Amino acid sequence: MDKKRIYADNAATTKLSPAVLQDMMPYLTDVYGNPSSLYSVGAQAKKAVELAREDIANVLGAAPTEIFFTSGGSEADNWAIKGIAESMAKKGKKHIISSKFEHHAVLHSLDALAKKGFEITLLDVHENGIVRPEELEAAIREDTALVTIMYANNEIGTIQPIKEIGAICKKHGVVFHTDAVQAVGNVDINVKEQNIDLLSLTGHKFHGPKGCGALYVRKGLRPEILIDGGAQERGRRAGTENVAGIVGLASALKLAVSTMDERNKRLTELRDYLIDDLLKIERSRINGDRVQRLPGNINMCFEGIEGESLLLMLDLNGVCASSGSACTSGSLDPSHVLLSIGLPHEIAHGSLRLSFSDDTTKEDVEYIAKCIPPIIDRLRAMSPLWEHIKENEKKGIV
Amino acid sequence: MDKKRIYADNAATTKLSPAVLQDMMPYLTDVYGNPSSLYSVGAQAKKAVELAREDIANVLGAAPTEIFFTSGGSEADNWAIKGIAESMAKKGKKHIISSKFEHHAVLHSLDALAKKGFEITLLDVHENGIVRPEELEAAIREDTALVTIMYANNEIGTIQPIKEIGAICKKHGVVFHTDAVQAVGNVDINVKEQNIDLLSLTGHKFHGPKGCGALYVRKGLRPEILIDGGAQERGRRAGTENVAGIVGLASALKLAVSTMDERNKRLTELRDYLIDDLLKIERSRINGDRVQRLPGNINMCFEGIEGESLLLMLDLNGVCASSGSACTSGSLDPSHVLLSIGLPHEIAHGSLRLSFSDDTTKEDVEYIAKCIPPIIDRLRAMSPLWEHIKENEKKGIV
Amino acid sequence: MAYSEKVMDHFANPRNVGEIENADGIGEVGNSKCGDIMKMYIKVDNGVISDVKFKTFGCGAAIATSSMATELIKGKTIEEALKLTNKAVMEALDGLPPVKVHCSVLAEQAIKAALSDYYTRLGVDPEPIVGKIEECNHEEGCACEL
Amino acid sequence: MAYSEKVMDHFANPRNVGEIENADGIGEVGNSKCGDIMKMYIKVDNGVISDVKFKTFGCGAAIATSSMATELIKGKTIEEALKLTNKAVMEALDGLPPVKVHCSVLAEQAIKAALSDYYTRLGVDPEPIVGKIEECNHEEGCACEL
Ligand SMILES: Cc1ncc(COP(=O)(O)O)c(C=O)c1O
Ligand SMILES: Cc1ncc(COP(=O)(O)O)c(C=O)c1O
């Protein structure tokens, strides 16, 4: 058999689109001037940056002056959360609401703030991996500085009721940030209609370059500066602009949005087909809501096996996937996301995330569907945990 | 005459080297995996990042585990300064020593810290643009948390006595950071021999990509994290790695260092030739020490004219240069660097920075030498300030 | 920080540069500390500005606004010249970057200063006619949005 | 987080997987909460480990270290098997990523647990011979440098 290579880890990062690279090339070659300088080469770079800003603003329903380029999603999250927290603290507001299954860029920013005296409320995300607006509303206090709830979860792909959350925040006059890193390019977003005050995105999740993202900041809001220095980004984010990256970010986003409807239809079908197929495996389960989830996201658990060994076996079969397994992250606890939806440790260890993109074909999915069951059989055959499960089954313990 | 284009603004940013782009290309095309993932495409990316880290460490005389990738010089400066300040504040040390002519990434970080109760001492840089080690030593106090002095100044190119400063800091047990953004690739650096504890660099100053830099942090030092999140960079700087950028950064640095001696010899000659030539212009002056300066840096003032209009005229003649003029930066005060070496406002407004690179030829320099005098004549002919200067001259006022 | 083509044209080929030997009025505004000085010379015939010249120390926008302002008042009556606003100068140049708005203010003031001088030489108190010429207050006057 | 070729070989083609019907000793270490369980079966003939098999729930390194550990003690005397350290297992695998060191510790412990069971079945107190088998203390035992 030919050596297959199927990339099913698009939620981690995507392949830079060749068309996007094409758009970037002038800025990796001839147009190398500094956008902040006066001469013509600089002016060309400046123009490219400003056009990119407009494009991104258009996609989000924002104004160009509300878009600030960053080095990626993590920086955008840090800036939004720490920046708003610090500026609201001056008004005596030191309470922040978030959810249990945010990305570490959010959770660890909140940890840092907790050490500085902020009080953090992490909302439950329940078994389906979705925040309940009424619980959010109940958590809002007089001194709530910020609500930060991700748009779509990176592991289990569940999409949050952002519009409802935005409306609640607006009603209570609380600033609302959303980490939309997984959602941008996959979901219709309009920051005005959804009452989003700040929104993080990163290019490499939608076939743009790595190391370039953006933060949308609603006009009038002034999060404290994270990276002080030069007058770039209207004095709010210093550093010589990554011009090629910025151009690529905008190009990729436009592309992603223009093909979104068609892709989502196709991927939803592939996803549901594969989920149904894999659910035939004994003691398997799908994690997170089946409907309110990203079109390209599958996250399942298979009892009795451990995620990393499943991944390695898949890799040996040419399939690149991901896991919320502890072993892949250097930590020993399984993914906080899987624990947050109530999975016990031993089940959470056996998780698999498959995430698709435009490049994913029906054949790929069929191949994956054929690949997985024998791997699971093999791993279970050598698993003492599976042995225990089976013994307990015989004894009538489920 | 042919339309010339001479780029003489390499201190602002440089052209990405085609050889470096070549090295980056695999990571902009096929090797798109996430370095933190488990499968083979990710492993290739991971390997590239770790090789780049080793290369950079080698150039600086550091260990690979002491190198942390950032989005550029500004982020590196912010992280080093704010990070060390915050961690030292816990030990009750809230005094920081720096100099008057640091880059804004440093000065504005210090401003932010001053607002949080840190006390900042800015050392004088005197007429020659060089910090005096004895003045630094005298400024050190019991509660000094950090000394941050740039390696070479970005406007006037003066090189600071880093080794002496490092030795003094070591003697007094004070952490020493240097913004070496302008020096790296142009000057021999060894962080161990020079007792440097933290060092910022950015790729786009030595023909590497924009939007990728690094911070060297001596083993054992733990500046507080600026960008919290994932476990990248050993848990100290979150964000999916800009793999192509990191590869380009290392490739460019290796290239710059391997050609350094030859380049410096050549550029020093060109520089001195042009300085001598331009000093023949009436009421012109060179800013900063003539010897202790970067080989590719010229910074001069021409009385009676304003820098931006000089730059625009040069641009019309195909020469891209830069100015410390207020008008180029959006501020109305002239460059704080030129004021710091004692220039009066009206003279500081008339400054010109020419900065060279490997690509600069003898012909380029000769062209510039021919280009400038008539432009200055023309601008002076329409300058009421020049008129006043001349009138005063006649009256015997200098 | 990009200039319009009009601005670049008036910068590269400024109209009315120079001095007028026996000017009827000379005005100078700005100061070298801030980086802009504009000096405007006018010749007045029967209430009409028959000639105008300028000298400017300053940035590209300062030179271009001086040039455009002189073009806009040349051949106009004093009344018309006094109505010239910095906005009109900016519009004639197809706009200016926000940080450069103060240059157009300076150009308007230079004209007023020259006309003040004209009236003063005639022994007429200029203030009721020309108004007070305030120094451009950089602190608040110039939107610095960069 | 890259595994050596040896690790990948022992992961992809683990040696001695399975159970021994009438094992002389069985040891199980680790727990499902932490994500690793190793179960080791041994057959002892005249003080020699004549056969050994394992079952492992865990990551690639857990499977590879189990496989290598069984290879290293098969045909060896009990004395020799008791001298096997986790370091020796790691070295035989051309190293492990720092976060995976605990897997090799687990493999060493699984052997000791099987031998303990062997002695216990013989009516001999295993502790003086085998030593105390401590649960891998993830908190400090496993350098987690990632
Ligand atoms: C001395 C100095 N420090 C810091 C920086 C900031 O680097 P970057 O633009 O890569 O953030 C620069 C140049 O822009 C510089 O010249
Ligand atoms: C939900 C979410 N937030 C933030 C990030 C961080 O983005 P970046 O890696 O570009 O910093 C990621 C992905 O890495 C993500 O999935």
JSON list of N, CA and C and ligand atoms in Angstrom, two decimals, chain A residues 232 238-240, chain B residues 11-12 71-75 77 103 105 150 152 154 179 181-182 202 204-205, ligand 1:
[
{"chain": "A", "resi": 232, "resn": "GLN", "atom": "N", "xyz": [3.63, 52.09, 16.22]},
{"chain": "A", "resi": 232, "resn": "GLN", "atom": "CA", "xyz": [2.86, 51.20, 15.35]},
{"chain": "A", "resi": 232, "resn": "GLN", "atom": "C", "xyz": [1.48, 50.91, 15.96]},
{"chain": "A", "resi": 238, "resn": "ALA", "atom": "N", "xyz": [3.38, 47.95, 19.95]},
{"chain": "A", "resi": 238, "resn": "ALA", "atom": "CA", "xyz": [4.66, 48.31, 19.35]},
{"chain": "A", "resi": 238, "resn": "ALA", "atom": "C", "xyz": [5.28, 47.14, 18.61]},
{"chain": "A", "resi": 239, "resn": "GLY", "atom": "N", "xyz": [6.22, 47.46, 17.76]},
{"chain": "A", "resi": 239, "resn": "GLY", "atom": "CA", "xyz": [6.97, 46.44, 17.02]},
{"chain": "A", "resi": 239, "resn": "GLY", "atom": "C", "xyz": [6.83, 46.63, 15.53]},
{"chain": "A", "resi": 240, "resn": "THR", "atom": "N", "xyz": [7.97, 46.56, 14.83]},
{"chain": "A", "resi": 240, "resn": "THR", "atom": "CA", "xyz": [7.94, 46.64, 13.38]},
{"chain": "A", "resi": 240, "resn": "THR", "atom": "C", "xyz": [6.95, 45.61, 12.84]},
{"chain": "B", "resi": 11, "resn": "ALA", "atom": "N", "xyz": [18.91, 50.48, 9.30]},
{"chain": "B", "resi": 11, "resn": "ALA", "atom": "CA", "xyz": [18.73, 50.49, 10.75]},
{"chain": "B", "resi": 11, "resn": "ALA", "atom": "C", "xyz": [17.24, 50.42, 11.09]},
{"chain": "B", "resi": 12, "resn": "ALA", "atom": "N", "xyz": [16.39, 50.81, 10.14]},
{"chain": "B", "resi": 12, "resn": "ALA", "atom": "CA", "xyz": [14.94, 50.68, 10.36]},
{"chain": "B", "resi": 12, "resn": "ALA", "atom": "C", "xyz": [14.52, 49.26, 10.10]},
{"chain": "B", "resi": 71, "resn": "SER", "atom": "N", "xyz": [8.07, 37.75, 19.19]},
{"chain": "B", "resi": 71, "resn": "SER", "atom": "CA", "xyz": [7.59, 38.33, 17.93]},
{"chain": "B", "resi": 71, "resn": "SER", "atom": "C", "xyz": [8.47, 39.48, 17.47]},
{"chain": "B", "resi": 72, "resn": "GLY", "atom": "N", "xyz": [9.58, 39.74, 18.15]},
{"chain": "B", "resi": 72, "resn": "GLY", "atom": "CA", "xyz": [10.45, 40.82, 17.71]},
{"chain": "B", "resi": 72, "resn": "GLY", "atom": "C", "xyz": [11.15, 41.48, 18.87]},
{"chain": "B", "resi": 73, "resn": "GLY", "atom": "N", "xyz": [11.82, 42.58, 18.56]},
{"chain": "B", "resi": 73, "resn": "GLY", "atom": "CA", "xyz": [12.59, 43.29, 19.56]},
{"chain": "B", "resi": 73, "resn": "GLY", "atom": "C", "xyz": [11.73, 43.95, 20.63]},
{"chain": "B", "resi": 74, "resn": "SER", "atom": "N", "xyz": [10.61, 44.51, 20.22]},
{"chain": "B", "resi": 74, "resn": "SER", "atom": "CA", "xyz": [9.77, 45.22, 21.19]},
{"chain": "B", "resi": 74, "resn": "SER", "atom": "C", "xyz": [9.24, 44.24, 22.23]},
{"chain": "B", "resi": 75, "resn": "GLU", "atom": "N", "xyz": [8.75, 43.11, 21.78]},
{"chain": "B", "resi": 75, "resn": "GLU", "atom": "CA", "xyz": [8.25, 42.12, 22.74]},
{"chain": "B", "resi": 75, "resn": "GLU", "atom": "C", "xyz": [9.38, 41.66, 23.66]},
{"chain": "B", "resi": 77, "resn": "ASP", "atom": "N", "xyz": [12.06, 43.27, 24.56]},
{"chain": "B", "resi": 77, "resn": "ASP", "atom": "CA", "xyz": [12.35, 44.33, 25.53]},
{"chain": "B", "resi": 77, "resn": "ASP", "atom": "C", "xyz": [11.28, 44.40, 26.62]},
{"chain": "B", "resi": 103, "resn": "HIS", "atom": "N", "xyz": [15.67, 52.90, 23.08]},
{"chain": "B", "resi": 103, "resn": "HIS", "atom": "CA", "xyz": [14.54, 52.77, 22.15]},
{"chain": "B", "resi": 103, "resn": "HIS", "atom": "C", "xyz": [13.23, 52.91, 22.94]},
{"chain": "B", "resi": 105, "resn": "ALA", "atom": "N", "xyz": [10.73, 51.08, 22.94]},
{"chain": "B", "resi": 105, "resn": "ALA", "atom": "CA", "xyz": [10.28, 49.80, 23.52]},
{"chain": "B", "resi": 105, "resn": "ALA", "atom": "C", "xyz": [10.79, 49.67, 24.96]},
{"chain": "B", "resi": 150, "resn": "MET", "atom": "N", "xyz": [21.11, 49.85, 26.16]},
{"chain": "B", "resi": 150, "resn": "MET", "atom": "CA", "xyz": [21.16, 49.29, 24.81]},
{"chain": "B", "resi": 150, "resn": "MET", "atom": "C", "xyz": [22.59, 49.05, 24.36]},
{"chain": "B", "resi": 152, "resn": "ALA", "atom": "N", "xyz": [23.74, 49.12, 21.08]},
{"chain": "B", "resi": 152, "resn": "ALA", "atom": "CA", "xyz": [24.10, 50.18, 20.13]},
{"chain": "B", "resi": 152, "resn": "ALA", "atom": "C", "xyz": [22.83, 50.98, 19.87]},
{"chain": "B", "resi": 154, "resn": "ASN", "atom": "N", "xyz": [19.98, 53.07, 18.04]},
{"chain": "B", "resi": 154, "resn": "ASN", "atom": "CA", "xyz": [19.38, 52.89, 16.72]},
{"chain": "B", "resi": 154, "resn": "ASN", "atom": "C", "xyz": [19.45, 54.13, 15.84]},
{"chain": "B", "resi": 179, "resn": "ASP", "atom": "N", "xyz": [19.32, 45.80, 25.18]},
{"chain": "B", "resi": 179, "resn": "ASP", "atom": "CA", "xyz": [18.60, 45.79, 23.91]},
{"chain": "B", "resi": 179, "resn": "ASP", "atom": "C", "xyz": [19.68, 45.81, 22.83]},
{"chain": "B", "resi": 181, "resn": "VAL", "atom": "N", "xyz": [19.27, 44.95, 19.71]},
{"chain": "B", "resi": 181, "resn": "VAL", "atom": "CA", "xyz": [18.59, 44.86, 18.41]},
{"chain": "B", "resi": 181, "resn": "VAL", "atom": "C", "xyz": [19.45, 45.41, 17.27]},
{"chain": "B", "resi": 182, "resn": "GLN", "atom": "N", "xyz": [20.16, 46.50, 17.54]},
{"chain": "B", "resi": 182, "resn": "GLN", "atom": "CA", "xyz": [20.98, 47.11, 16.48]},
{"chain": "B", "resi": 182, "resn": "GLN", "atom": "C", "xyz": [22.36, 46.49, 16.40]},
{"chain": "B", "resi": 202, "resn": "THR", "atom": "N", "xyz": [16.16, 41.09, 17.16]},
{"chain": "B", "resi": 202, "resn": "THR", "atom": "CA", "xyz": [15.06, 40.95, 16.20]},
{"chain": "B", "resi": 202, "resn": "THR", "atom": "C", "xyz": [15.62, 40.68, 14.82]},
{"chain": "B", "resi": 204, "resn": "HIS", "atom": "N", "xyz": [14.63, 41.24, 11.65]},
{"chain": "B", "resi": 204, "resn": "HIS", "atom": "CA", "xyz": [14.54, 42.07, 10.46]},
{"chain": "B", "resi": 204, "resn": "HIS", "atom": "C", "xyz": [15.63, 43.13, 10.40]},
{"chain": "B", "resi": 205, "resn": "LYS", "atom": "N", "xyz": [16.48, 43.18, 11.41]},
{"chain": "B", "resi": 205, "resn": "LYS", "atom": "CA", "xyz": [17.58, 44.14, 11.35]},
{"chain": "B", "resi": 205, "resn": "LYS", "atom": "C", "xyz": [18.80, 43.53, 10.67]},
{"chain": "E", "resi": 1, "resn": "LIG", "atom": "C1", "xyz": [17.24, 49.52, 19.45]},
{"chain": "E", "resi": 1, "resn": "LIG", "atom": "C2", "xyz": [15.93, 48.92, 19.07]},
{"chain": "E", "resi": 1, "resn": "LIG", "atom": "N1", "xyz": [15.20, 48.28, 19.99]},
{"chain": "E", "resi": 1, "resn": "LIG", "atom": "C3", "xyz": [14.02, 47.71, 19.68]},
{"chain": "E", "resi": 1, "resn": "LIG", "atom": "C4", "xyz": [13.51, 47.76, 18.43]},
{"chain": "E", "resi": 1, "resn": "LIG", "atom": "C5", "xyz": [12.18, 47.13, 18.18]},
{"chain": "E", "resi": 1, "resn": "LIG", "atom": "O1", "xyz": [12.28, 45.96, 17.41]},
{"chain": "E", "resi": 1, "resn": "LIG", "atom": "P1", "xyz": [10.98, 45.41, 16.66]},
{"chain": "E", "resi": 1, "resn": "LIG", "atom": "O2", "xyz": [10.58, 46.47, 15.70]},
{"chain": "E", "resi": 1, "resn": "LIG", "atom": "O3", "xyz": [11.42, 44.16, 16.00]},
{"chain": "E", "resi": 1, "resn": "LIG", "atom": "O4", "xyz": [9.94, 45.19, 17.68]},
{"chain": "E", "resi": 1, "resn": "LIG", "atom": "C6", "xyz": [14.23, 48.45, 17.42]},
{"chain": "E", "resi": 1, "resn": "LIG", "atom": "C7", "xyz": [13.77, 48.59, 16.02]},
{"chain": "E", "resi": 1, "resn": "LIG", "atom": "O5", "xyz": [12.66, 48.71, 15.64]},
{"chain": "E", "resi": 1, "resn": "LIG", "atom": "C8", "xyz": [15.47, 49.03, 17.75]},
{"chain": "E", "resi": 1, "resn": "LIG", "atom": "O6", "xyz": [16.20, 49.67, 16.84]}
]
